[in-house]
Short mmCIF file of C-alpha atoms in Angstrom, two decimals:
data_model
loop_
_atom_site.label_atom_id
_atom_site.label_comp_id
_atom_site.label_asym_id
_atom_site.label_seq_id
_atom_site.Cartn_x
_atom_site.Cartn_y
_atom_site.Cartn_z
CA MET A 1 0.00 0.00 0.00
CA GLU A 2 1.34 3.46 -0.89
CA GLU A 3 0.81 6.46 1.34
CA GLU A 4 -1.66 8.35 -0.81
CA ALA A 5 -3.92 11.29 -0.09
CA ASN A 6 -6.87 9.45 -1.64
CA LEU A 7 -7.24 6.27 0.37
CA SER A 8 -9.52 3.42 -0.58
CA ILE A 9 -12.79 3.18 1.35
CA ASN A 10 -11.70 0.01 3.17
CA MET A 11 -8.30 1.46 4.11
CA ARG A 12 -9.92 4.70 5.26
CA ARG A 13 -12.31 2.75 7.49
CA PHE A 14 -9.46 0.67 8.90
CA LEU A 15 -7.38 3.75 9.73
CA LEU A 16 -10.46 5.45 11.19
CA ILE A 17 -10.97 2.50 13.54
CA ILE A 18 -7.28 2.64 14.62
CA ASN A 19 -7.51 6.38 15.30
CA CYS A 20 -10.79 5.94 17.17
CA LEU A 21 -9.06 3.35 19.38
CA LEU A 22 -6.17 5.74 20.07
CA LEU A 23 -8.65 8.50 20.85
CA SER A 24 -10.56 6.16 23.19
CA ILE A 25 -7.38 5.31 25.12
CA GLY A 26 -6.57 9.01 25.50
CA VAL A 27 -10.06 10.18 26.45
CA CYS A 28 -10.56 7.43 29.04
CA GLY A 29 -7.01 7.11 30.38
CA GLY A 30 -5.78 10.71 30.35
CA PRO A 31 -8.29 12.20 32.84
CA LEU A 32 -7.93 9.21 35.17
CA LEU A 33 -4.14 9.56 35.39
CA MET A 34 -4.46 13.32 35.77
CA ARG A 35 -6.88 12.90 38.69
CA LEU A 36 -4.66 10.19 40.21
CA TYR A 37 -1.75 12.65 40.13
CA PHE A 38 -3.71 15.28 42.06
CA VAL A 39 -5.50 12.90 44.45
CA GLU A 40 -2.25 11.24 45.55
CA GLY A 41 -0.40 14.45 46.34
CA GLY A 42 0.53 16.11 43.02
CA LEU A 43 0.19 19.91 43.14
CA ARG A 44 1.90 21.29 40.00
CA ILE A 45 -0.78 22.44 37.55
CA TRP A 46 1.71 23.70 34.96
CA PHE A 47 3.62 20.41 35.09
CA ASN A 48 0.42 18.43 34.63
CA SER A 49 -0.47 20.68 31.67
CA TRP A 50 2.99 20.01 30.22
CA LEU A 51 2.39 16.25 30.43
CA GLN A 52 -0.63 16.53 28.12
CA SER A 53 1.60 17.45 25.17
CA GLY A 54 5.11 16.60 26.43
CA GLY A 55 5.07 13.17 24.76
CA TRP A 56 5.32 14.76 21.29
CA PRO A 57 8.72 13.09 20.51
CA LEU A 58 6.84 9.77 20.35
CA THR A 59 5.32 10.98 17.07
CA ILE A 60 8.79 10.77 15.52
CA ILE A 61 8.60 6.95 15.62
CA PRO A 62 5.71 6.55 13.10
CA LEU A 63 7.15 9.41 11.03
CA VAL A 64 10.48 7.58 10.68
CA ILE A 65 8.67 4.34 9.78
CA LEU A 66 6.60 6.15 7.11
CA TYR A 67 9.75 7.81 5.72
CA PHE A 68 11.60 4.52 5.24
CA TYR A 69 8.45 2.99 3.75
CA ARG A 70 8.27 5.83 1.19
CA ARG A 71 11.98 5.52 0.53
CA LYS A 72 11.51 1.78 -0.15
CA THR A 73 8.56 2.25 -2.51
CA LYS A 74 9.48 5.56 -4.19
CA GLY A 75 13.27 5.61 -4.03
CA SER A 76 15.84 7.89 -2.43
CA ASP A 77 14.27 11.03 -3.97
CA THR A 78 11.31 10.90 -1.57
CA LYS A 79 10.77 13.93 0.68
CA PHE A 80 11.93 13.71 4.28
CA TYR A 81 9.02 15.92 5.41
CA TYR A 82 5.89 17.42 3.81
CA ILE A 83 4.99 20.32 6.10
CA THR A 84 5.42 23.78 4.56
CA PRO A 85 6.33 27.01 6.42
CA ARG A 86 2.73 28.20 6.05
CA ILE A 87 1.28 25.04 7.61
CA PHE A 88 4.02 25.04 10.27
CA ILE A 89 3.07 28.55 11.44
CA ALA A 90 -0.66 27.72 11.48
CA SER A 91 0.01 24.50 13.42
CA PHE A 92 2.28 26.32 15.90
CA VAL A 93 -0.37 28.97 16.63
CA ILE A 94 -3.04 26.29 17.17
CA GLY A 95 -0.54 24.48 19.39
CA VAL A 96 -0.10 27.53 21.64
CA PHE A 97 -3.88 27.67 22.14
CA THR A 98 -3.77 23.92 22.85
CA GLY A 99 -1.28 24.69 25.62
CA VAL A 100 -3.66 27.30 27.07
CA ASP A 101 -6.45 24.72 26.89
CA ALA A 102 -4.28 22.15 28.70
CA TYR A 103 -3.68 24.60 31.54
CA LEU A 104 -7.41 25.38 31.89
CA TYR A 105 -8.24 21.67 31.88
CA SER A 106 -5.55 20.80 34.43
CA TRP A 107 -6.72 23.59 36.73
CA GLY A 108 -10.29 22.32 36.54
CA GLY A 109 -9.18 18.71 36.91
CA SER A 110 -7.28 19.52 40.10
CA LYS A 111 -10.52 20.63 41.78
CA LEU A 112 -13.28 18.50 40.22
CA PRO A 113 -13.99 14.76 40.37
CA VAL A 114 -13.26 12.89 37.11
CA SER A 115 -16.93 12.01 36.78
CA THR A 116 -17.86 15.72 36.77
CA SER A 117 -15.02 17.22 34.72
CA SER A 118 -15.36 14.53 32.05
CA LEU A 119 -19.03 15.22 31.45
CA LEU A 120 -18.43 18.98 31.48
CA ILE A 121 -15.90 18.54 28.69
CA ALA A 122 -18.70 16.97 26.64
CA ALA A 123 -19.98 20.54 26.21
CA GLN A 124 -17.10 21.08 23.76
CA LEU A 125 -19.22 19.30 21.14
CA ALA A 126 -21.55 22.31 20.93
CA PHE A 127 -18.58 24.63 20.31
CA THR A 128 -17.10 22.15 17.81
CA ALA A 129 -20.40 22.07 15.93
CA ILE A 130 -20.69 25.87 15.87
CA GLY A 131 -17.04 26.27 14.90
CA ALA A 132 -17.31 23.62 12.19
CA TYR A 133 -20.36 25.39 10.76
CA PHE A 134 -18.73 28.83 10.57
CA ILE A 135 -15.06 27.89 10.04
CA VAL A 136 -15.22 24.92 7.63
CA LYS A 137 -18.86 25.29 6.46
CA LEU A 138 -19.83 21.82 7.67
CA LYS A 139 -23.48 21.07 6.94
CA PHE A 140 -25.75 20.00 9.76
CA THR A 141 -28.27 17.17 9.56
CA SER A 142 -31.24 16.64 11.87
CA TYR A 143 -29.32 13.75 13.45
CA SER A 144 -26.15 15.75 14.15
CA ILE A 145 -28.20 18.63 15.60
CA ASN A 146 -30.04 16.16 17.82
CA ALA A 147 -26.71 14.69 18.98
CA VAL A 148 -25.30 18.15 19.81
CA VAL A 149 -28.41 19.10 21.82
CA LEU A 150 -28.46 15.82 23.78
CA LEU A 151 -24.73 15.79 24.58
CA THR A 152 -24.76 19.45 25.61
CA LEU A 153 -27.86 19.00 27.74
CA GLY A 154 -26.15 16.10 29.50
CA ALA A 155 -23.26 18.37 30.49
CA VAL A 156 -25.56 21.20 31.61
CA LEU A 157 -27.39 18.85 33.99
CA LEU A 158 -24.23 18.53 36.06
CA GLY A 159 -24.37 22.19 37.02
CA MET A 160 -27.68 21.66 38.79
CA ARG A 161 -26.15 19.84 41.78
CA SER A 162 -22.59 21.09 42.13
CA ASN A 163 -22.59 21.52 45.92
CA GLY A 164 -23.20 17.82 46.51
CA ASP A 165 -20.11 16.83 44.50
CA LEU A 166 -17.30 18.55 46.44
CA PRO A 167 -14.12 16.45 46.70
CA GLU A 168 -12.41 16.30 50.09
CA GLY A 169 -10.32 19.38 50.80
CA VAL A 170 -11.86 21.49 48.01
CA THR A 171 -13.80 24.64 48.95
CA SER A 172 -17.01 25.72 47.23
CA LYS A 173 -15.13 28.67 45.72
CA ASP A 174 -12.40 26.44 44.26
CA TYR A 175 -15.05 24.06 42.93
CA VAL A 176 -16.89 26.86 41.12
CA ILE A 177 -13.63 28.19 39.63
CA GLY A 178 -12.71 24.64 38.55
CA PHE A 179 -16.17 24.28 37.02
CA ILE A 180 -15.70 27.49 35.01
CA MET A 181 -12.12 26.59 34.00
CA THR A 182 -13.27 23.21 32.70
CA LEU A 183 -16.09 24.77 30.68
CA LEU A 184 -13.62 27.29 29.21
CA ALA A 185 -11.31 24.39 28.31
CA ALA A 186 -14.26 22.66 26.62
CA ALA A 187 -15.12 25.80 24.66
CA LEU A 188 -11.54 26.43 23.54
CA TYR A 189 -10.88 22.86 22.44
CA GLY A 190 -14.24 22.79 20.70
CA LEU A 191 -12.96 25.64 18.50
CA ILE A 192 -9.47 24.14 18.08
CA LEU A 193 -10.83 21.02 16.33
CA PRO A 194 -12.42 22.86 13.36
CA CYS A 195 -9.30 25.05 13.11
CA ILE A 196 -7.26 21.87 12.57
CA GLU A 197 -9.71 20.83 9.86
CA LEU A 198 -9.36 24.28 8.28
CA VAL A 199 -5.57 23.78 8.09
CA TYR A 200 -6.20 20.57 6.13
CA LEU A 201 -8.65 22.31 3.78
CA LYS A 202 -6.34 25.29 3.13
CA ALA A 203 -3.13 23.27 2.88
CA LYS A 204 -2.94 23.52 -0.95
CA GLN A 205 -1.27 20.11 -1.04
CA ALA A 206 -2.17 16.45 -0.64
CA ILE A 207 -3.06 15.57 2.96
CA THR A 208 -1.21 12.36 3.78
CA ALA A 209 -0.73 10.43 7.00
CA THR A 210 2.79 11.87 7.22
CA LEU A 211 1.57 15.47 6.97
CA VAL A 212 -1.13 14.84 9.59
CA LEU A 213 1.47 13.48 12.03
CA GLU A 214 3.81 16.39 11.29
CA ILE A 215 1.03 18.88 12.04
CA GLN A 216 0.25 17.02 15.24
CA MET A 217 3.92 17.04 16.30
CA VAL A 218 4.27 20.79 15.72
CA MET A 219 1.06 21.48 17.65
CA CYS A 220 2.20 19.45 20.65
CA PHE A 221 5.70 20.97 20.49
CA ALA A 222 4.17 24.47 20.62
CA ALA A 223 1.86 23.49 23.49
CA THR A 224 4.81 22.00 25.37
CA ALA A 225 6.88 25.15 24.81
CA PHE A 226 4.03 27.27 26.18
CA CYS A 227 3.67 25.08 29.28
CA THR A 228 7.46 24.96 29.75
CA ILE A 229 7.47 28.76 30.11
CA GLY A 230 4.75 28.41 32.75
CA MET A 231 6.75 25.71 34.56
CA ILE A 232 9.88 27.89 34.61
CA ALA A 233 7.94 30.88 35.95
CA ASN A 234 6.29 28.69 38.61
CA LYS A 235 9.59 26.90 39.45
CA ASP A 236 8.02 23.50 38.76
CA PHE A 237 11.23 21.89 37.51
CA GLN A 238 12.88 22.36 40.91
CA ALA A 239 9.79 21.00 42.70
CA ILE A 240 9.37 17.73 40.75
CA SER A 241 11.93 15.69 42.73
CA ARG A 242 10.52 16.93 46.06
CA GLU A 243 6.98 16.19 44.97
CA ALA A 244 7.98 12.67 43.89
CA LYS A 245 9.39 11.91 47.36
CA HIS A 246 6.15 12.96 49.06
CA PHE A 247 3.81 11.26 46.56
CA ASN A 248 1.36 9.02 48.43
CA LEU A 249 1.97 6.03 46.17
CA GLY A 250 5.76 6.28 46.40
CA GLU A 251 8.52 7.94 44.39
CA GLY A 252 8.80 5.16 41.79
CA ARG A 253 5.08 5.12 41.07
CA TYR A 254 5.11 8.91 40.79
CA TYR A 255 7.36 8.69 37.76
CA ILE A 256 5.30 5.81 36.35
CA VAL A 257 2.16 7.99 36.55
CA VAL A 258 4.01 10.89 34.93
CA ILE A 259 5.45 8.83 32.04
CA TRP A 260 2.21 7.03 31.26
CA SER A 261 0.31 10.32 31.40
CA ALA A 262 2.51 11.70 28.63
CA ILE A 263 2.11 8.54 26.52
CA ILE A 264 -1.67 8.27 26.90
CA TRP A 265 -2.27 11.96 26.18
CA GLN A 266 -0.30 11.52 22.95
CA CYS A 267 -2.73 8.74 22.02
CA PHE A 268 -5.49 11.30 22.51
CA PHE A 269 -3.95 13.98 20.30
CA VAL A 270 -2.87 11.61 17.51
CA GLY A 271 -6.29 9.96 17.55
CA ALA A 272 -8.11 13.32 17.48
CA VAL A 273 -6.24 14.72 14.46
CA GLY A 274 -6.45 11.33 12.73
CA VAL A 275 -10.24 11.23 13.06
CA ILE A 276 -10.43 14.80 11.69
CA TYR A 277 -8.26 13.77 8.72
CA LEU A 278 -10.31 10.65 7.98
CA SER A 279 -13.73 12.12 8.79
CA SER A 280 -14.40 15.60 10.21
CA SER A 281 -13.85 17.80 13.25
CA LEU A 282 -17.46 17.18 14.31
CA MET A 283 -16.88 13.42 14.19
CA SER A 284 -13.82 13.88 16.43
CA GLY A 285 -15.88 16.02 18.79
CA VAL A 286 -18.66 13.44 18.96
CA MET A 287 -16.18 10.64 19.69
CA ILE A 288 -14.68 12.64 22.55
CA ALA A 289 -18.12 13.50 23.92
CA VAL A 290 -19.45 9.96 23.83
CA LEU A 291 -16.33 8.49 25.47
CA LEU A 292 -16.47 10.91 28.38
CA PRO A 293 -19.39 9.13 30.13
CA ILE A 294 -17.25 5.98 30.08
CA THR A 295 -14.53 7.99 31.79
CA GLU A 296 -17.18 9.12 34.28
CA VAL A 297 -18.03 5.51 35.15
CA LEU A 298 -14.32 4.66 35.49
CA GLY A 299 -13.91 7.63 37.84
CA VAL A 300 -16.72 6.31 40.01
CA ILE A 301 -15.09 2.85 40.07
CA PHE A 302 -11.45 3.82 40.68
CA PHE A 303 -11.88 6.93 42.85
CA ASP A 304 -15.10 5.97 44.64
CA GLU A 305 -16.85 9.12 43.40
CA LYS A 306 -20.56 9.72 43.87
CA PHE A 307 -22.82 8.64 41.02
CA SER A 308 -25.83 10.94 41.35
CA GLY A 309 -29.08 10.81 39.41
CA GLU A 310 -27.94 13.82 37.36
CA LYS A 311 -24.79 11.95 36.30
CA GLY A 312 -26.82 8.88 35.38
CA LEU A 313 -29.20 10.94 33.25
CA SER A 314 -26.23 12.72 31.66
CA LEU A 315 -24.75 9.34 30.76
CA VAL A 316 -28.02 8.22 29.11
CA LEU A 317 -28.31 11.47 27.12
CA SER A 318 -24.70 11.20 25.94
CA LEU A 319 -25.18 7.63 24.71
CA TRP A 320 -28.43 8.65 23.01
CA GLY A 321 -26.60 11.50 21.26
CA PHE A 322 -23.88 9.10 20.11
CA VAL A 323 -26.43 6.69 18.59
CA SER A 324 -28.25 9.58 16.91
CA TYR A 325 -25.09 10.94 15.29
CA PHE A 326 -23.85 7.62 13.95
CA TYR A 327 -27.28 6.60 12.70
CA GLY A 328 -27.34 9.84 10.72
CA GLU A 329 -23.84 9.17 9.39
CA PHE A 330 -24.91 5.66 8.37
CA LYS A 331 -27.95 6.99 6.49
CA GLN A 332 -25.84 9.69 4.81
CA ALA A 333 -23.25 7.11 3.70
CA LYS A 334 -26.01 4.91 2.25
CA LYS A 335 -27.45 7.92 0.42
CA VAL A 336 -24.07 8.82 -1.10
CA GLU A 337 -23.44 5.19 -2.09
CA LYS A 338 -26.88 4.96 -3.76
CA LYS A 339 -26.22 8.20 -5.65
CA LYS A 340 -22.88 6.88 -6.94
CA ILE A 341 -24.53 3.66 -8.15
CA GLN A 342 -27.20 5.65 -10.00
CA GLU A 343 -24.54 7.86 -11.62
CA ASN A 344 -22.56 4.80 -12.71
CA GLU A 345 -25.71 3.21 -14.18
CA MET A 346 -26.50 6.42 -16.09
CA THR A 347 -22.93 6.58 -17.42
CA THR A 348 -23.07 2.93 -18.54
CA THR A 349 -26.44 3.47 -20.26
CA THR A 350 -25.13 6.54 -22.09
CA GLN A 351 -22.06 4.65 -23.31
CA ILE A 352 -24.24 1.76 -24.61
CA GLU A 353 -26.51 4.19 -26.47
CA HIS A 354 -23.51 5.80 -28.16
CA VAL A 355 -22.25 2.37 -29.26
#
């Protein structure tokens, strides 16, 4: 198989499944490890933000593999990289905003239970949908609108009973600020997704798997650079070794949590941009939103968090929204396939008549 911009339908579906799996690992695992860090004694918000993008060098591994594959199939004249200065600058700017988003999310995650913050993040789907409509002119269907309404409503329900969800040691004021920070993170990332799609649309070159990974690497590098500045200003680098020694689970497990956080968050970012490349920013937003209730359930299991009636209803609404969206996508795919068959039949009939 050559690395082409126009993939076959079967290959596109296969790659979409792989990227959805990576996204699932990131969405479910990232928030759990982040909460584990804070619950067991971690205090550095900038450092935790840095971990969300700090695993960007891992992207070099698939890029090297793809390069040697191209070199084998196309010869020594193949390009080492595809990203242009224009795309690099756009990706870097988006990456800086991704760093801001990581800080907002880490701040909120340090104060809120996983089960609450995860469902709040589901509100990003509404911002993704609005951004996709205005930025990349994505058309809505009745099913996608229904999915957006249901998933957003599920997140809003959580705000109705915030006082009964206070983690130990967190004041009402900190909880409210964390609530707002998480919603701001949801809004910002909801706009970042269609901006990534816009970069693909305005690239003026073939969008290949290599280019997608290069864009992702630049974005995470920029986000890491932004968070590194915050860590330096907050003197986090000097505090890491001290924090590790006082970590409740032990110094060795502290570094295990840190390393796996960086790896799993990379799965999230690679999966997110991959789904945008193979489908759309709205599809990526829906995947994130529908996986968050699963993260909520995992938070209840691993951290013994309260599972209120509002959270249960939010979970049901999120799953309903997921089914609605994918049923609409299934119907749309069938419609497109039927249209192509009719066009092929008309073309064949015309050719026979000419003969």
